[in-house]
Short mmCIF file of N, CA, C and O in Angstrom, two decimals:
data_model
loop_
_atom_site.label_atom_id
_atom_site.label_comp_id
_atom_site.label_asym_id
_atom_site.label_seq_id
_atom_site.Cartn_x
_atom_site.Cartn_y
_atom_site.Cartn_z
N MET A 1179 -71.82 50.76 3.70
CA MET A 1179 -72.76 51.53 2.90
C MET A 1179 -72.02 52.02 1.65
O MET A 1179 -70.94 52.61 1.74
N PRO A 1180 -72.56 51.77 0.44
CA PRO A 1180 -71.87 52.19 -0.77
C PRO A 1180 -71.86 53.71 -0.92
O PRO A 1180 -72.82 54.38 -0.56
N THR A 1181 -70.76 54.19 -1.43
CA THR A 1181 -70.65 55.62 -1.70
C THR A 1181 -71.12 55.89 -3.12
O THR A 1181 -71.36 54.98 -3.90
N SER A 1182 -71.22 57.15 -3.47
CA SER A 1182 -71.69 57.51 -4.81
C SER A 1182 -70.68 57.09 -5.87
O SER A 1182 -71.05 56.90 -7.02
N ASN A 1183 -69.41 56.92 -5.52
CA ASN A 1183 -68.41 56.49 -6.50
C ASN A 1183 -68.56 55.02 -6.85
O ASN A 1183 -68.11 54.58 -7.89
N ASP A 1184 -69.18 54.22 -5.96
CA ASP A 1184 -69.34 52.79 -6.20
C ASP A 1184 -70.53 52.50 -7.10
O ASP A 1184 -70.65 51.40 -7.61
N ARG A 1185 -71.40 53.46 -7.28
CA ARG A 1185 -72.62 53.23 -8.04
C ARG A 1185 -72.39 53.46 -9.52
O ARG A 1185 -71.66 54.34 -9.93
N ALA A 1186 -73.05 52.66 -10.31
CA ALA A 1186 -72.95 52.81 -11.76
C ALA A 1186 -73.82 53.98 -12.21
O ALA A 1186 -74.79 54.36 -11.55
N HIS A 1187 -73.45 54.57 -13.33
CA HIS A 1187 -74.25 55.65 -13.89
C HIS A 1187 -75.59 55.09 -14.34
O HIS A 1187 -75.66 53.98 -14.85
N PRO A 1188 -76.66 55.85 -14.19
CA PRO A 1188 -77.95 55.36 -14.66
C PRO A 1188 -77.96 55.26 -16.18
O PRO A 1188 -77.32 56.06 -16.87
N LYS A 1189 -78.64 54.26 -16.68
CA LYS A 1189 -78.70 54.07 -18.12
C LYS A 1189 -79.65 55.09 -18.73
O LYS A 1189 -80.71 55.38 -18.17
N PRO A 1190 -79.27 55.67 -19.88
CA PRO A 1190 -80.19 56.62 -20.52
C PRO A 1190 -81.45 55.90 -20.99
O PRO A 1190 -81.43 54.71 -21.27
N LYS A 1191 -82.53 56.63 -21.08
CA LYS A 1191 -83.80 56.03 -21.46
C LYS A 1191 -83.90 55.79 -22.97
O LYS A 1191 -84.69 54.99 -23.41
N THR A 1192 -83.08 56.48 -23.75
CA THR A 1192 -83.12 56.29 -25.19
C THR A 1192 -81.85 55.61 -25.66
O THR A 1192 -80.81 55.69 -25.02
N LYS A 1193 -81.94 54.95 -26.77
CA LYS A 1193 -80.80 54.25 -27.35
C LYS A 1193 -79.83 55.26 -27.96
O LYS A 1193 -80.23 56.34 -28.39
N PRO A 1194 -78.53 54.93 -28.03
CA PRO A 1194 -77.56 55.91 -28.54
C PRO A 1194 -77.81 56.31 -29.99
O PRO A 1194 -77.49 57.42 -30.38
N TRP A 1195 -78.39 55.42 -30.78
CA TRP A 1195 -78.59 55.76 -32.19
C TRP A 1195 -79.82 56.64 -32.39
O TRP A 1195 -80.04 57.14 -33.49
N THR A 1196 -80.63 56.86 -31.34
CA THR A 1196 -81.77 57.76 -31.47
C THR A 1196 -81.51 59.11 -30.83
O THR A 1196 -82.27 60.04 -31.07
N ARG A 1197 -80.46 59.23 -30.01
CA ARG A 1197 -80.14 60.50 -29.37
C ARG A 1197 -79.35 61.38 -30.32
O ARG A 1197 -78.58 60.89 -31.15
N PRO A 1198 -79.50 62.70 -30.22
CA PRO A 1198 -78.67 63.58 -31.04
C PRO A 1198 -77.21 63.53 -30.57
O PRO A 1198 -76.94 63.26 -29.40
N ASN A 1199 -76.31 63.79 -31.47
CA ASN A 1199 -74.89 63.79 -31.13
C ASN A 1199 -74.61 64.97 -30.20
O ASN A 1199 -74.97 66.10 -30.50
N PRO A 1200 -73.94 64.72 -29.06
CA PRO A 1200 -73.72 65.81 -28.12
C PRO A 1200 -72.64 66.81 -28.55
O PRO A 1200 -72.59 67.91 -28.03
N LYS A 1201 -71.81 66.43 -29.50
CA LYS A 1201 -70.75 67.32 -29.95
C LYS A 1201 -71.13 67.99 -31.26
O LYS A 1201 -71.71 67.35 -32.14
N PRO A 1202 -70.79 69.25 -31.42
CA PRO A 1202 -71.03 69.89 -32.72
C PRO A 1202 -70.12 69.27 -33.79
O PRO A 1202 -69.09 68.67 -33.48
N ARG A 1203 -70.51 69.40 -35.01
CA ARG A 1203 -69.77 68.75 -36.10
C ARG A 1203 -68.29 69.14 -36.12
O ARG A 1203 -67.43 68.32 -36.37
N ALA A 1204 -67.97 70.38 -35.79
CA ALA A 1204 -66.58 70.84 -35.82
C ALA A 1204 -65.73 70.19 -34.72
O ALA A 1204 -64.51 70.08 -34.85
N ALA A 1205 -66.36 69.73 -33.63
CA ALA A 1205 -65.61 69.16 -32.52
C ALA A 1205 -65.43 67.65 -32.65
O ALA A 1205 -64.70 67.04 -31.87
N ARG A 1206 -66.06 67.02 -33.62
CA ARG A 1206 -65.97 65.57 -33.79
C ARG A 1206 -64.65 65.20 -34.45
O ARG A 1206 -64.19 65.87 -35.37
N GLU A 1207 -64.06 64.13 -33.98
CA GLU A 1207 -62.83 63.62 -34.58
C GLU A 1207 -63.02 62.16 -34.93
O GLU A 1207 -63.61 61.40 -34.16
N PRO A 1208 -62.51 61.73 -36.09
CA PRO A 1208 -62.64 60.32 -36.45
C PRO A 1208 -61.75 59.45 -35.55
O PRO A 1208 -60.78 59.93 -34.95
N LEU A 1209 -62.07 58.17 -35.48
CA LEU A 1209 -61.25 57.24 -34.71
C LEU A 1209 -59.90 57.08 -35.39
O LEU A 1209 -59.80 57.08 -36.61
N THR A 1210 -58.86 56.93 -34.58
CA THR A 1210 -57.55 56.65 -35.12
C THR A 1210 -57.49 55.18 -35.53
O THR A 1210 -58.37 54.39 -35.18
N ASP A 1211 -56.45 54.81 -36.26
CA ASP A 1211 -56.31 53.41 -36.67
C ASP A 1211 -56.19 52.49 -35.46
O ASP A 1211 -56.74 51.38 -35.46
N ALA A 1212 -55.51 52.93 -34.41
CA ALA A 1212 -55.37 52.12 -33.21
C ALA A 1212 -56.72 51.92 -32.52
O ALA A 1212 -57.04 50.83 -32.06
N GLN A 1213 -57.53 52.98 -32.47
CA GLN A 1213 -58.86 52.87 -31.87
C GLN A 1213 -59.75 51.95 -32.71
O GLN A 1213 -60.53 51.16 -32.17
N LYS A 1214 -59.64 52.04 -34.03
CA LYS A 1214 -60.42 51.17 -34.90
C LYS A 1214 -60.04 49.71 -34.69
O LYS A 1214 -60.90 48.83 -34.66
N ASP A 1215 -58.74 49.45 -34.54
CA ASP A 1215 -58.28 48.08 -34.31
C ASP A 1215 -58.84 47.51 -33.02
O ASP A 1215 -59.29 46.36 -32.96
N ARG A 1216 -58.85 48.33 -31.96
CA ARG A 1216 -59.39 47.86 -30.68
C ARG A 1216 -60.90 47.65 -30.76
O ARG A 1216 -61.43 46.72 -30.16
N ALA A 1217 -61.61 48.51 -31.51
CA ALA A 1217 -63.05 48.33 -31.69
C ALA A 1217 -63.33 47.04 -32.46
O ALA A 1217 -64.26 46.29 -32.13
N ARG A 1218 -62.52 46.77 -33.49
CA ARG A 1218 -62.67 45.53 -34.25
C ARG A 1218 -62.40 44.32 -33.36
O ARG A 1218 -63.10 43.31 -33.43
N GLN A 1219 -61.38 44.42 -32.52
CA GLN A 1219 -61.04 43.33 -31.61
C GLN A 1219 -62.20 43.08 -30.64
O GLN A 1219 -62.58 41.94 -30.39
N ARG A 1220 -62.78 44.12 -30.11
CA ARG A 1220 -63.90 44.00 -29.18
C ARG A 1220 -65.11 43.36 -29.87
O ARG A 1220 -65.79 42.50 -29.29
N ALA A 1221 -65.37 43.74 -31.11
CA ALA A 1221 -66.48 43.15 -31.86
C ALA A 1221 -66.21 41.68 -32.13
O ALA A 1221 -67.11 40.84 -32.00
N ASP A 1222 -64.99 41.35 -32.48
CA ASP A 1222 -64.63 39.96 -32.76
C ASP A 1222 -64.80 39.10 -31.51
O ASP A 1222 -65.31 37.97 -31.57
N GLU A 1223 -64.40 39.62 -30.35
CA GLU A 1223 -64.54 38.88 -29.10
C GLU A 1223 -66.01 38.64 -28.75
O GLU A 1223 -66.34 37.67 -28.09
N ALA A 1224 -66.88 39.55 -29.20
CA ALA A 1224 -68.31 39.41 -28.93
C ALA A 1224 -69.02 38.60 -30.02
O ALA A 1224 -70.23 38.40 -29.96
N GLY A 1225 -68.27 38.16 -31.03
CA GLY A 1225 -68.84 37.33 -32.08
C GLY A 1225 -69.46 38.11 -33.23
O GLY A 1225 -70.23 37.55 -34.00
N ARG A 1226 -69.12 39.39 -33.36
CA ARG A 1226 -69.64 40.20 -34.46
C ARG A 1226 -68.55 40.36 -35.52
O ARG A 1226 -67.38 40.45 -35.20
N ARG A 1227 -68.97 40.42 -36.78
CA ARG A 1227 -68.00 40.55 -37.87
C ARG A 1227 -67.42 41.95 -37.94
O ARG A 1227 -66.27 42.14 -38.34
N TYR A 1228 -68.24 42.94 -37.61
CA TYR A 1228 -67.83 44.33 -37.72
C TYR A 1228 -68.15 45.06 -36.41
O TYR A 1228 -69.11 44.72 -35.74
N PRO A 1229 -67.38 46.09 -36.06
CA PRO A 1229 -67.72 46.87 -34.87
C PRO A 1229 -68.99 47.69 -35.12
O PRO A 1229 -69.21 48.20 -36.21
N ASN A 1230 -69.82 47.78 -34.10
CA ASN A 1230 -71.04 48.55 -34.22
C ASN A 1230 -70.85 49.90 -33.53
O ASN A 1230 -69.76 50.24 -33.06
N LEU A 1231 -71.91 50.68 -33.46
CA LEU A 1231 -71.85 52.01 -32.87
C LEU A 1231 -71.35 51.95 -31.43
O LEU A 1231 -70.56 52.78 -31.00
N VAL A 1232 -71.81 50.96 -30.68
CA VAL A 1232 -71.42 50.85 -29.27
C VAL A 1232 -69.92 50.57 -29.14
O VAL A 1232 -69.25 51.13 -28.28
N ASP A 1233 -69.37 49.72 -30.01
CA ASP A 1233 -67.92 49.46 -30.00
C ASP A 1233 -67.14 50.73 -30.31
O ASP A 1233 -66.13 51.03 -29.67
N ASN A 1234 -67.61 51.49 -31.29
CA ASN A 1234 -66.93 52.73 -31.66
C ASN A 1234 -67.04 53.77 -30.55
O ASN A 1234 -66.08 54.49 -30.27
N MET A 1235 -68.19 53.86 -29.90
CA MET A 1235 -68.35 54.79 -28.79
C MET A 1235 -67.42 54.40 -27.64
O MET A 1235 -66.81 55.26 -27.01
N TRP A 1236 -67.32 53.11 -27.38
CA TRP A 1236 -66.42 52.62 -26.32
C TRP A 1236 -64.98 53.01 -26.66
O TRP A 1236 -64.25 53.51 -25.81
N ALA A 1237 -64.56 52.79 -27.90
CA ALA A 1237 -63.19 53.10 -28.29
C ALA A 1237 -62.90 54.59 -28.18
O ALA A 1237 -61.84 54.98 -27.70
N SER A 1238 -63.82 55.43 -28.59
CA SER A 1238 -63.56 56.86 -28.55
C SER A 1238 -63.57 57.41 -27.12
O SER A 1238 -62.86 58.37 -26.83
N SER A 1239 -64.33 56.79 -26.23
CA SER A 1239 -64.41 57.33 -24.87
C SER A 1239 -63.39 56.74 -23.91
O SER A 1239 -63.00 57.40 -22.96
N THR A 1240 -62.93 55.51 -24.14
CA THR A 1240 -62.05 54.87 -23.16
C THR A 1240 -60.61 54.72 -23.64
O THR A 1240 -59.75 54.39 -22.83
N LEU A 1241 -60.34 54.97 -24.91
CA LEU A 1241 -59.00 54.80 -25.44
C LEU A 1241 -58.41 56.13 -25.88
O LEU A 1241 -59.10 56.98 -26.41
N SER A 1242 -57.10 56.27 -25.67
CA SER A 1242 -56.42 57.47 -26.16
C SER A 1242 -56.13 57.29 -27.65
O SER A 1242 -56.44 56.24 -28.23
N LYS A 1243 -55.54 58.27 -28.27
CA LYS A 1243 -55.29 58.24 -29.71
C LYS A 1243 -54.41 57.08 -30.15
O LYS A 1243 -54.53 56.57 -31.24
N ASP A 1244 -53.50 56.64 -29.25
CA ASP A 1244 -52.59 55.54 -29.63
C ASP A 1244 -53.18 54.16 -29.31
O ASP A 1244 -52.52 53.15 -29.53
N GLY A 1245 -54.41 54.10 -28.81
CA GLY A 1245 -55.06 52.84 -28.54
C GLY A 1245 -54.88 52.31 -27.13
O GLY A 1245 -55.43 51.28 -26.78
N SER A 1246 -54.12 53.02 -26.30
CA SER A 1246 -53.97 52.60 -24.91
C SER A 1246 -55.10 53.20 -24.07
O SER A 1246 -55.78 54.12 -24.50
N ALA A 1247 -55.29 52.65 -22.89
CA ALA A 1247 -56.37 53.12 -22.02
C ALA A 1247 -56.10 54.55 -21.58
O ALA A 1247 -54.95 54.93 -21.28
N LYS A 1248 -57.16 55.36 -21.55
CA LYS A 1248 -57.03 56.74 -21.05
C LYS A 1248 -56.76 56.69 -19.57
O LYS A 1248 -57.25 55.83 -18.86
N SER A 1249 -55.98 57.63 -19.09
CA SER A 1249 -55.70 57.66 -17.65
C SER A 1249 -56.45 58.76 -16.96
O SER A 1249 -57.06 59.60 -17.51
#
């Protein structure tokens, strides 16, 4: 029987570009150069010329400032 840790998070009903930003403007930080490089790499692997919002969100949430995976 699967536990709650094995289950994926439910997908939000609205798209990320239509939801309000959850962080106040003062708490937002731009992506570092390493995070930008990884977002560009991810976009390139998916066949896109430029990283989109989803690539940038992935980079900011899963990568540390130096571009390595968060632990």
